[in-house]
Coordinates of C-alpha atoms and ligand atoms in Angstrom, one line a residue:
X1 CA 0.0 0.0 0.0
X2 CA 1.2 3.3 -1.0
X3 CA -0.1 6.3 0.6
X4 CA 0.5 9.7 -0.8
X5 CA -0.6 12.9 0.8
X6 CA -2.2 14.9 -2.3
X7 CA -2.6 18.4 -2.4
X8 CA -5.2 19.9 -5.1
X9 CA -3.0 22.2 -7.0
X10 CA -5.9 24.5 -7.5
X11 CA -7.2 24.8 -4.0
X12 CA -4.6 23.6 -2.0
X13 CA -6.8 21.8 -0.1
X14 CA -4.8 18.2 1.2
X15 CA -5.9 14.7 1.9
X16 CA -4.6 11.6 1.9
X17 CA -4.8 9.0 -0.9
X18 CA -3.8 5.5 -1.6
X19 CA -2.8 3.5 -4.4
X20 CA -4.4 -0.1 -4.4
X21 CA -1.5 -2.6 -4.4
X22 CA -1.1 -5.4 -7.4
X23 CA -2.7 -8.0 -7.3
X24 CA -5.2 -8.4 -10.4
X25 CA -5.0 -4.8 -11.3
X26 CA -5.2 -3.1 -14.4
X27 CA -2.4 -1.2 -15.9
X28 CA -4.2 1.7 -16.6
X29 CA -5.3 2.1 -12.3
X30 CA -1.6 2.2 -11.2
X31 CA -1.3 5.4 -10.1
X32 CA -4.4 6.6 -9.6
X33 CA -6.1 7.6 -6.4
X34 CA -8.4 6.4 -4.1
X35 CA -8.9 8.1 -0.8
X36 CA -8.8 7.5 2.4
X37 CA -10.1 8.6 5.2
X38 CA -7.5 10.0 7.6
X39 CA -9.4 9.5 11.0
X40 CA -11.1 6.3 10.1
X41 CA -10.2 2.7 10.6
X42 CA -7.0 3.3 8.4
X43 CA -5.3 5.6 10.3
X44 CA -3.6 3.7 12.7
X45 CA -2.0 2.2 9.6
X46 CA -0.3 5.6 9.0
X47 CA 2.5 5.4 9.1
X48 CA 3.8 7.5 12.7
X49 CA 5.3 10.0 11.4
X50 CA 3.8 12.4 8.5
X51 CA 7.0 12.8 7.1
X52 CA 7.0 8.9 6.1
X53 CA 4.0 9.4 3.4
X54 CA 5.2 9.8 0.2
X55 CA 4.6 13.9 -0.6
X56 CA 3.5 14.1 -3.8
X57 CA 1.6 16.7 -5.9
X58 CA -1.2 14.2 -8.2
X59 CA -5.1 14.9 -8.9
X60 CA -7.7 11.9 -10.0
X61 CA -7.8 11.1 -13.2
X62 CA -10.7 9.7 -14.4
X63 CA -11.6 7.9 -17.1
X64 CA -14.2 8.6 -20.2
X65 CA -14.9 6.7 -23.3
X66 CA -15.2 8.3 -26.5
X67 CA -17.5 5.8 -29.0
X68 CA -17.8 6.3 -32.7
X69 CA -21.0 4.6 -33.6
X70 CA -22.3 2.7 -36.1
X71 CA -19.7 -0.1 -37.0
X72 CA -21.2 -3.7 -36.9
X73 CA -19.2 -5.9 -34.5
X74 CA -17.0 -8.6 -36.1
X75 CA -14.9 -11.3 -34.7
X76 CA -13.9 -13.3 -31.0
X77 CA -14.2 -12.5 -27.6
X78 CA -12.8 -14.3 -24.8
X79 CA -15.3 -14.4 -21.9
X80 CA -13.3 -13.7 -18.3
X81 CA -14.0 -15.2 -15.0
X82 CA -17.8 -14.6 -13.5
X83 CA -17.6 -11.6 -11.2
X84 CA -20.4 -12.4 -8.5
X85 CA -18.5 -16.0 -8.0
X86 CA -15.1 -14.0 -7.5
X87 CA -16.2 -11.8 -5.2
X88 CA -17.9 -14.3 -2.9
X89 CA -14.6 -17.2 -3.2
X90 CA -12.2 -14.7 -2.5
X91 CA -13.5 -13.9 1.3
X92 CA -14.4 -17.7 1.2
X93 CA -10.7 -18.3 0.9
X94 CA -11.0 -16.7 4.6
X95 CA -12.4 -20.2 5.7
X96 CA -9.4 -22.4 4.1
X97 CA -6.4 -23.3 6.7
X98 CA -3.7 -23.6 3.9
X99 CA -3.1 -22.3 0.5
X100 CA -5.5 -21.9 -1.6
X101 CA -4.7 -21.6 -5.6
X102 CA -7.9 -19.5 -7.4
X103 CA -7.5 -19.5 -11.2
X104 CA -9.8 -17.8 -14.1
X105 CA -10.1 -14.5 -11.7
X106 CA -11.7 -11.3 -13.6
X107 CA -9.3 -8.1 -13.9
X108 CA -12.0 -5.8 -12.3
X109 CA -12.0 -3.1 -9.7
X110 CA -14.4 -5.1 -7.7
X111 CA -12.2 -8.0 -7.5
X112 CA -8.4 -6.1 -6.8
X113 CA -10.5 -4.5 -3.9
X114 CA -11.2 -8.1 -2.3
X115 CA -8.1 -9.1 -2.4
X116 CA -6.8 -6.0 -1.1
X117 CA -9.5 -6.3 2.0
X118 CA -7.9 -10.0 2.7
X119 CA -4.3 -8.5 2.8
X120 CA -5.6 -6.6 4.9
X121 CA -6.6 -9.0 7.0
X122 CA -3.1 -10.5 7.0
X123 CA -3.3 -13.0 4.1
X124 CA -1.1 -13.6 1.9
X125 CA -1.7 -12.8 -1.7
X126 CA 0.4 -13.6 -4.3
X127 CA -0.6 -12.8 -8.1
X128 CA 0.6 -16.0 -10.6
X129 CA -0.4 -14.5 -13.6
X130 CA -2.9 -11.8 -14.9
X131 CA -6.0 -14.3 -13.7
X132 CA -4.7 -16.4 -11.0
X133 CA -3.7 -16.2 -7.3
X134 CA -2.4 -18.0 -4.5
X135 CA -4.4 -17.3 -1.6
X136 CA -3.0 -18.2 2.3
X137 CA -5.4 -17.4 5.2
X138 CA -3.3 -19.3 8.2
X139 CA -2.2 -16.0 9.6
X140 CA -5.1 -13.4 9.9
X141 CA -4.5 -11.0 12.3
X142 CA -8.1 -9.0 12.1
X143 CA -11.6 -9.6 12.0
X144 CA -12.2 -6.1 11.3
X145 CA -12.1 -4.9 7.5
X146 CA -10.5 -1.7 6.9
X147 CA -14.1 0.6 6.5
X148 CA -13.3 3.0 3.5
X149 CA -12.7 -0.5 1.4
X150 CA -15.3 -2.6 2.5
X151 CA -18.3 0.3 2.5
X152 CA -17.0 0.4 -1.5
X153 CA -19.1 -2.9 -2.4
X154 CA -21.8 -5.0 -2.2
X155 CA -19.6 -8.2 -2.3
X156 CA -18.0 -6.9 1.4
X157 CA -20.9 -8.6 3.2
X158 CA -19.2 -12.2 2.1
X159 CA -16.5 -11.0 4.8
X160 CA -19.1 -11.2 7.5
X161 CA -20.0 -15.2 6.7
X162 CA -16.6 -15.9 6.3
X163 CA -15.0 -13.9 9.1
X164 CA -18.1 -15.3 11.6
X165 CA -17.6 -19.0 9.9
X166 CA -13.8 -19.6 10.5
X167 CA -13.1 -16.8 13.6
X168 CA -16.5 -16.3 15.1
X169 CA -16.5 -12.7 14.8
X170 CA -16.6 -10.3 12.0
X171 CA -16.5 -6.5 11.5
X172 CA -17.2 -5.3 8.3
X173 CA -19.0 -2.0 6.9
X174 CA -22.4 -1.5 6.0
X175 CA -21.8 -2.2 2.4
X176 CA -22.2 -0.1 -1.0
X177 CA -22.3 -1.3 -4.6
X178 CA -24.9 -0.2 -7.0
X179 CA -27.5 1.6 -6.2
X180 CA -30.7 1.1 -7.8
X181 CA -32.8 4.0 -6.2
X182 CA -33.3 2.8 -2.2
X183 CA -31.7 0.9 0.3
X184 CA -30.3 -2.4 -0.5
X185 CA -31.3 -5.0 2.6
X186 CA -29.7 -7.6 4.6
X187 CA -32.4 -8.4 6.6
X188 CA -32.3 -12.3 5.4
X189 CA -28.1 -12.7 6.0
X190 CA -28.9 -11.0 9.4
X191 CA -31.9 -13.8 9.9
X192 CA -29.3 -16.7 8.6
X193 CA -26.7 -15.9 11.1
X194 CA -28.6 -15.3 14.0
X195 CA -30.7 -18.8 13.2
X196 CA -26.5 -19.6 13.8
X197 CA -26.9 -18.5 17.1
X198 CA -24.9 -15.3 16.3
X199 CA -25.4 -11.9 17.9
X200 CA -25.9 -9.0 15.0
X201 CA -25.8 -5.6 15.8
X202 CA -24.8 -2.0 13.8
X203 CA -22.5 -0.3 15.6
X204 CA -20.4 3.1 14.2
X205 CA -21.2 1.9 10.6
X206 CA -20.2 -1.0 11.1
X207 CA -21.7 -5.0 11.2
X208 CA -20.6 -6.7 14.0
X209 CA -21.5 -10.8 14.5
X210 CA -20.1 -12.7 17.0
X211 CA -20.8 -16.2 17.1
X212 CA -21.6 -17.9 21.1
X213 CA -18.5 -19.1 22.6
X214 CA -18.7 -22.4 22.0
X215 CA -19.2 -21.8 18.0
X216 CA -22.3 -21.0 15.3
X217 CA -24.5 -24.3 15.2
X218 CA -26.5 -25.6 12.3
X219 CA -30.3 -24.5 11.8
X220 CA -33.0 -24.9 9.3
X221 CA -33.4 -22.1 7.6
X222 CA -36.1 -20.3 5.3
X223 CA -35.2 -17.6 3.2
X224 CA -38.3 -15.1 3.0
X225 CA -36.8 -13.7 -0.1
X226 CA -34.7 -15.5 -3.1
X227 CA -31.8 -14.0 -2.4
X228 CA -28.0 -14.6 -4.3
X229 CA -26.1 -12.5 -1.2
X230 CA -28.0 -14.0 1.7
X231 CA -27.8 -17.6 0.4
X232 CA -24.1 -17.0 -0.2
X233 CA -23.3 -15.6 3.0
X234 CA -25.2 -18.5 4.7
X235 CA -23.4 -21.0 3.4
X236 CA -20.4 -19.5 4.2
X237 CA -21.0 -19.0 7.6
X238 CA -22.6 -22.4 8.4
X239 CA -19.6 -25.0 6.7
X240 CA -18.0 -24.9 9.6
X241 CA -20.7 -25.0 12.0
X242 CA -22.0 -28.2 14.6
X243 CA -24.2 -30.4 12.6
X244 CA -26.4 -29.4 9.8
X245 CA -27.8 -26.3 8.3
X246 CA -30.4 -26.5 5.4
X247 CA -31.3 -23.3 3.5
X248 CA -34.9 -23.2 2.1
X249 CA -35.8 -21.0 -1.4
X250 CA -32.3 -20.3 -1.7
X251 CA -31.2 -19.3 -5.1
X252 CA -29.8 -20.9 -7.9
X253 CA -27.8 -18.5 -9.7
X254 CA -24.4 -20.1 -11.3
X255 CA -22.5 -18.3 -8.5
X256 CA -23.9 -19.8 -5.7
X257 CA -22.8 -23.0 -7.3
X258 CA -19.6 -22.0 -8.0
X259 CA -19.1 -21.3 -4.6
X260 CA -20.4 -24.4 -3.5
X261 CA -17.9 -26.4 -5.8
X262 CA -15.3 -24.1 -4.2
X263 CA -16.0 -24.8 -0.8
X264 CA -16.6 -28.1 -1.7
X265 CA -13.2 -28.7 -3.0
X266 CA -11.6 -27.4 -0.3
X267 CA -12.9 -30.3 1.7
X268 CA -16.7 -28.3 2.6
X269 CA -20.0 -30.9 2.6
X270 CA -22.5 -29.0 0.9
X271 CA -25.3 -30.7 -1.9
X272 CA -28.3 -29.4 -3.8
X273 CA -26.6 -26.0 -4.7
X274 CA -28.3 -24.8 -7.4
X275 CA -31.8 -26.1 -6.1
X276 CA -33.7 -24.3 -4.1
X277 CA -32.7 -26.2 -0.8
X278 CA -29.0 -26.5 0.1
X279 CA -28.1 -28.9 2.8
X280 CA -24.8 -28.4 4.3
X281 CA -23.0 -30.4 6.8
X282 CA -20.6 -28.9 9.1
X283 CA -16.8 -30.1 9.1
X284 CA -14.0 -29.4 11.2
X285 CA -11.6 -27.5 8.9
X286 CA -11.1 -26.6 4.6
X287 CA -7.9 -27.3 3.6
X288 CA -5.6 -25.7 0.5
X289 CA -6.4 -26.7 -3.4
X290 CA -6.8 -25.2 -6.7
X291 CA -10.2 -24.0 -8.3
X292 CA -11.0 -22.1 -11.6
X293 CA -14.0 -19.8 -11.3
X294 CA -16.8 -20.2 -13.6
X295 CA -17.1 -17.9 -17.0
X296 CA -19.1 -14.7 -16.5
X297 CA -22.7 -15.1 -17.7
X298 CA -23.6 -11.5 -17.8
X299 CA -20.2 -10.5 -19.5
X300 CA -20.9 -12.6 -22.1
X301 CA -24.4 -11.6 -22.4
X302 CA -23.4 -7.8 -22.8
X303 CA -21.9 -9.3 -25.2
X304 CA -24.3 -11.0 -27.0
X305 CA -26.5 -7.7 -26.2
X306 CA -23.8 -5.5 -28.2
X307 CA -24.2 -7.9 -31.5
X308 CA -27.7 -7.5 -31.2
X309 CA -27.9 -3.6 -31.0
X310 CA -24.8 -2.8 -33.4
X311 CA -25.0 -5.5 -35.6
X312 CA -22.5 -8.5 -36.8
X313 CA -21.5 -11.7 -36.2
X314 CA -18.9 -12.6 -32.7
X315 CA -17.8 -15.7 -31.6
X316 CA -18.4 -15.5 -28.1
X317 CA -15.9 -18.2 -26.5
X318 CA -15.2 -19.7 -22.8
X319 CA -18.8 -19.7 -21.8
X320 CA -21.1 -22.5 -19.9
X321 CA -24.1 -22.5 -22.7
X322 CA -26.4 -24.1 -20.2
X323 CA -25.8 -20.5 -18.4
X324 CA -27.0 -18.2 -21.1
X325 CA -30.2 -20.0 -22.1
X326 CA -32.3 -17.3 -21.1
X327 CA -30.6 -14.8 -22.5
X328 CA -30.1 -16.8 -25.7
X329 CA -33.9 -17.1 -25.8
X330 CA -34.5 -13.9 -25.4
X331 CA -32.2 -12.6 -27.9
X332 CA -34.2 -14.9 -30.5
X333 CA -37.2 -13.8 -30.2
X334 CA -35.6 -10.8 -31.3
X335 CA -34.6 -12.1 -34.1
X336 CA -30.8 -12.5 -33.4
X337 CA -29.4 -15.9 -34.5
X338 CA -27.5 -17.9 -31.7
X339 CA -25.6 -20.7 -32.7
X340 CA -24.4 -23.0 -29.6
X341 CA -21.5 -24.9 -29.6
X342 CA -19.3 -26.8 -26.7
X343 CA -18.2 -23.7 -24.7
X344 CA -18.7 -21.1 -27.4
X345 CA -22.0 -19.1 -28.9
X346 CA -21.7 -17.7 -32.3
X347 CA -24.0 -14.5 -32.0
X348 CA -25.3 -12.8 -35.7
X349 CA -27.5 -10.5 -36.3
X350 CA -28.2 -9.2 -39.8
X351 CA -32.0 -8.4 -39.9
X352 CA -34.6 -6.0 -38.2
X353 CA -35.0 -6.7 -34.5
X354 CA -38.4 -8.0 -33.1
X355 CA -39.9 -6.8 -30.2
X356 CA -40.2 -8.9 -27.1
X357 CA -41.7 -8.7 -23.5
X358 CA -38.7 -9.0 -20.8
X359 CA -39.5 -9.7 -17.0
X360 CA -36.7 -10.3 -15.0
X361 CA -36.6 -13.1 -11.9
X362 CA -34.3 -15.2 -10.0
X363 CA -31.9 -17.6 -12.0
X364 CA -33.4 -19.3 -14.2
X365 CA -35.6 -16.7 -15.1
X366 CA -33.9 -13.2 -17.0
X367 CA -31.2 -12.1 -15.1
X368 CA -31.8 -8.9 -13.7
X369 CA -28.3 -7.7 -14.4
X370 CA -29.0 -8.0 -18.2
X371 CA -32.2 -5.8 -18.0
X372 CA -30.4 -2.6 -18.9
X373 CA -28.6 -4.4 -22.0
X374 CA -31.8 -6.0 -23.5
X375 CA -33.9 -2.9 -22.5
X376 CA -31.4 -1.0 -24.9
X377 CA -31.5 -3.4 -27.8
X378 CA -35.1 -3.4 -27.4
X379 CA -35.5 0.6 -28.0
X380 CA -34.4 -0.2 -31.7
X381 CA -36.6 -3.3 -32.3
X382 CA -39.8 -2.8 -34.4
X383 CA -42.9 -1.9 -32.3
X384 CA -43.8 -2.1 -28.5
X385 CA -41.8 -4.2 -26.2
X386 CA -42.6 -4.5 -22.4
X387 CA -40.2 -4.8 -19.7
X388 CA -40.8 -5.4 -16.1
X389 CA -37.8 -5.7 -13.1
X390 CA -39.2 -7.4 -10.5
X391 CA -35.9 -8.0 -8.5
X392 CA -34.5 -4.5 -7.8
X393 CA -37.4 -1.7 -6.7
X394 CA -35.6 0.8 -9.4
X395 CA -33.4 -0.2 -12.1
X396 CA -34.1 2.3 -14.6
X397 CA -31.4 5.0 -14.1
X398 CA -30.0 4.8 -17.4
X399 CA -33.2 5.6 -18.7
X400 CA -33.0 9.2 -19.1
X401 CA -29.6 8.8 -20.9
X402 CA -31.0 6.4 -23.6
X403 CA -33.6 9.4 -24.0
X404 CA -31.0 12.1 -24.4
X405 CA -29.4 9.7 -27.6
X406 CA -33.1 8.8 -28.9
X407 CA -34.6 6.3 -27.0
X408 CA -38.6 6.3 -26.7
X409 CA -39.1 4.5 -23.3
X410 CA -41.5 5.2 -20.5
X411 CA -41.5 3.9 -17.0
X412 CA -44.1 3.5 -14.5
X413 CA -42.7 1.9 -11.5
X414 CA -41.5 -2.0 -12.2
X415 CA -42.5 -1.4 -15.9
X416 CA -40.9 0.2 -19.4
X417 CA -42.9 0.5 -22.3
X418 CA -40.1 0.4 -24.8
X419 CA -41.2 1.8 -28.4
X420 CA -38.7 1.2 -30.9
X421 CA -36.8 3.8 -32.4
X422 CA -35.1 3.5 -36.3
X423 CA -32.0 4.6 -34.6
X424 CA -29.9 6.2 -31.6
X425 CA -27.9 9.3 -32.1
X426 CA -24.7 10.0 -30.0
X427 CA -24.5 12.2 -27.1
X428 CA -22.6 12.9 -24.0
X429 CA -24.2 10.4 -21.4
X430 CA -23.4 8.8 -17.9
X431 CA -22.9 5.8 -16.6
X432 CA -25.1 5.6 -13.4
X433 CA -23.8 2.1 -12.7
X434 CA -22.1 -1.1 -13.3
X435 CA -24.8 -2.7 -15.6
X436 CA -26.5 0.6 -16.9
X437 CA -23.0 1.6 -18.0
X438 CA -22.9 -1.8 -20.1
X439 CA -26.0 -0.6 -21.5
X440 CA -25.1 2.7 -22.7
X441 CA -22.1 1.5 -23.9
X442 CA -24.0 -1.0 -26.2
X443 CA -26.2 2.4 -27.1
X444 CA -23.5 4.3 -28.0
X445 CA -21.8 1.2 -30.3
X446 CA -24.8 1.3 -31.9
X447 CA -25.5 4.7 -32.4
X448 CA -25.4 7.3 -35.4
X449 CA -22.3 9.7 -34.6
X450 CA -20.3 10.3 -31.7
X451 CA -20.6 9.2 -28.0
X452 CA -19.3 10.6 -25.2
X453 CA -19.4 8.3 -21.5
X454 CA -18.5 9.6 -18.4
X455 CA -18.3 7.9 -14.7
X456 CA -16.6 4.8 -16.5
X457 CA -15.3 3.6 -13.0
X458 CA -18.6 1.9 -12.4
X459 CA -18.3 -0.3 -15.6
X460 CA -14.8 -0.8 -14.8
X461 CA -16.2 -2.6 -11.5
X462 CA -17.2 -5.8 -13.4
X463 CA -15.7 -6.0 -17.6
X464 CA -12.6 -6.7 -17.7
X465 CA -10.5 -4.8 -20.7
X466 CA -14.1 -3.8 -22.3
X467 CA -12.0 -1.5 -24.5
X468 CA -9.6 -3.5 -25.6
X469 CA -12.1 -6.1 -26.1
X470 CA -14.5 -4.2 -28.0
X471 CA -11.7 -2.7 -30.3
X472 CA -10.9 -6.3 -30.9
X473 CA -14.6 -6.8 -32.8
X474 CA -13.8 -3.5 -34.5
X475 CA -15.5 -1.1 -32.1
X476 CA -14.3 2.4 -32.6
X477 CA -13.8 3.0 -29.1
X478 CA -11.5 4.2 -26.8
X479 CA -10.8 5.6 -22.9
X480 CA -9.4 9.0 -22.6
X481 CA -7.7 10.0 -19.5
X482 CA -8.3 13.5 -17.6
X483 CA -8.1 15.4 -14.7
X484 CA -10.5 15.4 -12.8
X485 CA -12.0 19.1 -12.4
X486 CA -14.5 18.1 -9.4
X487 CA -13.6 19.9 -6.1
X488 CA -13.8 16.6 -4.2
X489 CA -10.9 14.0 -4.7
X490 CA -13.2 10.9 -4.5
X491 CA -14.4 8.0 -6.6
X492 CA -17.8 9.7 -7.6
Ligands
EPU1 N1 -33.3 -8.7 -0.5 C1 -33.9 -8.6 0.7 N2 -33.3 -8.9 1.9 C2 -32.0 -9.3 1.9 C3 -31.3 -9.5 0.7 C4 -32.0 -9.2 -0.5 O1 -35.1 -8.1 0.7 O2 -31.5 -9.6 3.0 C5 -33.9 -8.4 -1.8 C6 -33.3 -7.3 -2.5 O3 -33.7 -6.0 -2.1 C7 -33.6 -7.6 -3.9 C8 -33.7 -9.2 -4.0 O4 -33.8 -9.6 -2.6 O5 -34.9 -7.1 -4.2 C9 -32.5 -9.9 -4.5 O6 -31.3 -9.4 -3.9 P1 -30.0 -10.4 -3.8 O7 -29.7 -10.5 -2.4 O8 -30.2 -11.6 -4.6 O9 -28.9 -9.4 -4.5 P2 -27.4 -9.2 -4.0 O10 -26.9 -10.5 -3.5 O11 -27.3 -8.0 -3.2 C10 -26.4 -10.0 -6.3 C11 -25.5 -9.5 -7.3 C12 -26.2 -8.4 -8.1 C13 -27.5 -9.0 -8.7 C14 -28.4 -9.7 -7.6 C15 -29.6 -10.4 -8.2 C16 -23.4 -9.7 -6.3 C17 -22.2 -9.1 -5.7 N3 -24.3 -8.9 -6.7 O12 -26.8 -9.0 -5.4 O13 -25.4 -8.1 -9.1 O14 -28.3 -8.0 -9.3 O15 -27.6 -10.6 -6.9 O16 -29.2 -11.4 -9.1 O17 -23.4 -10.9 -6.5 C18 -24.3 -6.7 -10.7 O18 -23.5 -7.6 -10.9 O19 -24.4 -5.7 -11.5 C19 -25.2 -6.8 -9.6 C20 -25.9 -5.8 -9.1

């Protein structure tokens, strides 16, 4: 961990700053700034003296992409590791006494944060190569995460299960990620761990579980909602518990049986992941081994979204096809052609698009985190399509942005009423968030003229080299860098 004191060169106003350390990050964040906050949790890791920190005179850069629209999308493109698996097995790795070897990790922000969060634990992380690394839990020395890292993301809350399932306590922030207009619960990880027999309370902005002294014990429990993060968390905090835990409408998603396999490989009893009841049987201890993370199902169905909107034919390789059925289907009905091979999908689309009605449910149903991406594709098919979230109460920030470049789309609470449009036009727009910034991107590949997207960060949470692999199909895209003018030094 670097720290650098950074003074504004146009105010003079000073804070301090980090740069995020290695492992699994991307060329183009070395160097650049997050902050931190000087009297929280990280400041007894300053160093004693002020004179230690590293003085140096830098602003945040941040990052747009600049999209020239219009050019159908031709070629490969190599599918990276599933996000929302990587982010739960890396605290998971929390549980395993010994080394554990993680291959097929994503290059994303998300993902370099987590492992940052266990160094700071005291694991060891080494980085292998660009998408695997070694990962040694027998010497944590906190059960507290650091709370400007943790508050960042969703995914922190996997610290909690992990933290409570191998120590028996955990501190971690409330958690961020996303936001998709209100509060994002945890009501049903707080009901798993306290059917554990662990205490829960919110203290200082932080969670703080402590499992009875004589350890979590296995219960029987009913999730009120299908949820991917309570399940997840659940499991992680009852492997090592006395006895037996079963987890009723738990969800199915291909990440919660990725982590399964994980945990199961590292010596975990758990069956019936990806049904709806997952029984799991308490052992004594997880040892070291190697596991590749699944291919990411939504990464490959922006994808497939991006063929459909800008036209062309991709090869879209490393995926589980089983996964993307009900994207596949969708994107028929549209009138894109999907061809399915072993572990590859050969996505073409050379006709007018069709409309279609989109309602978006727990796996196997339409992912919700492809809503934005087939909402967009939708604004240029012929007629009326419908489209209704019903996982997240608001999803629809991108909306006004898709307006700005052309988009006819009107929302009344859960629903869209998409009418197609011949084409978008391109405009300066905003990413409002990880999947909405997919979406906009896909707009502006598609679009007549010039694009401008700003707030890139949030995309950069979960696609790995989307640039490079976009210019790769013939996208005429690319990231500028530039200072960043806000008064605020902070990550927007
Ligand atoms: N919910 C509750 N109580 C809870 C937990 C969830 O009421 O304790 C509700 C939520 O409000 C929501 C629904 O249950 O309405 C589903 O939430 P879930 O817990 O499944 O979502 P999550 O675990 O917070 C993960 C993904 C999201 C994805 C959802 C749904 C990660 C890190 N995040 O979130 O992914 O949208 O599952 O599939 O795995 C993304 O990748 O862009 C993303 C947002």
């Amino acid at each position: 961990m670097i720290l650098l004191r950074v003074r504004r060169q146009r105010t003079g106003a000073e804070k301090f700053a980090c740069i995020l350390p290695g492992a699994g990050m991307k060329r183009r964040q070395a160097g650049k700034l997050f902050p931190v906050n000087n009297t929280g949790p990280w400041a007894e890791e300053l160093p004693q003296s002020a004179e230690k920190i590293y003085l140096e005179e830098r602003v945040k850069i941040l990052t747009k992409y600049i999209v020239q629209g219009g050019t159908p999308l031709c070629g490969e493109v190599e599918i990276s590791g599933a996000k929302n698996a990587a982010v739960a097995i890396i605290p998971a790795a929390l549980l395993v006494d010994g080394v554990c070897r993680i291959e097929n990790i994503p290059q994303i922000s998300d993902v370099t944060l987590c492992l940052s969060i266990l160094e700071q634990l005291g694991a060891g992380v080494r980085t292998i190569d660009r998408h695997t690394v070694e990962v040694d839990c027998r010497r944590i020395r906190s059960t507290r995460t650091p709370y400007d890292m943790a508050r960042r993301i969703r995914a922190s809350t996997y610290f909690i299960g992990a933290l409570l399932g191998r120590f028996g306590q955990a501190e971690v922030a409330l958690p961020g990620g996303c936001n998709f207009g209100g509060v994002r619960p945890i009501d049903q990880h707080v009901k798993g761990f306290t059917a554990l027999g662990s205490t829960v309370a919110v203290e200082g902005g932080f969670i703080r579980a402590t499992a009875p002294r004589d350890g979590l014990k296995g219960a029987s429990i009913y999730l009120d909602v299908v949820s991917v993060g309570a399940t997840m968390n659940i499991m992680l905090a009852s492997v090592m518990a006395r006895g037996n835990t079963t987890i009723e409408n738990a969800a199915k998603e291909p990440h919660i049986v990725d982590l399964a396999n994980f945990l199961n490989s590292m010596g975990a009893n758990i069956r019936g992941a990806g049904t709806d009841t997952i029984k799991i049987r308490g052992v004594e201890q997880l040892r070291g081994g190697n596991y590749a993370i699944i291919p990411d199902q939504i990464e490959a169905g922006t994808y497939m979204a991006a063929v459909a909107a800008a036209g062309g034919q991709v090869l879209v390789k490393n995926i589980i096809p089983k996964h993307m059925d009900c994207i596949t289907a969708k994107l028929q009905e549209c009138g894109v052609e999907v061809e399915e091979h072993e572990d590859t999908l050969l996505v073409r689309r050379n006709g007018p698009l069709h409309k279609a009605n989109i309602k978006t449910l727990p796996y196997p149903g339409f992912p919700t985190d492809m809503q934005p991406q087939l909402t967009t594709v939708l604004c240029l098919a012929q007629g009326i399509s419908l489209v209704t979230e019903s996982v997240w109460g608001n999803r629809y920030r991108y909306v006004d942005e898709l307006r700005r470049m052309g988009a006819s789309i009107q929302v009344d609470d859960k629903t869209a009423v998409v009418e197609g449009v011949d084409h978008f036009s391109g405009a300066p727009i905003q990413a409002p968030d990880l999947r909405a910034g997919a979406a906009l991107v896909i707009a502006a590949l598609a679009a007549r003229g010039r694009s401008e997207i700003s707030c890139v960060h949030y995309i950069e949470r979960g696609y790995e080299n989307l640039v490079e692999k976009l210019r790769a199909l013939g996208a005429n895209i690319r990231a500028v860098e530039e200072p960043d003018e806000r008064e605020e030094l902070g990550l927007g």
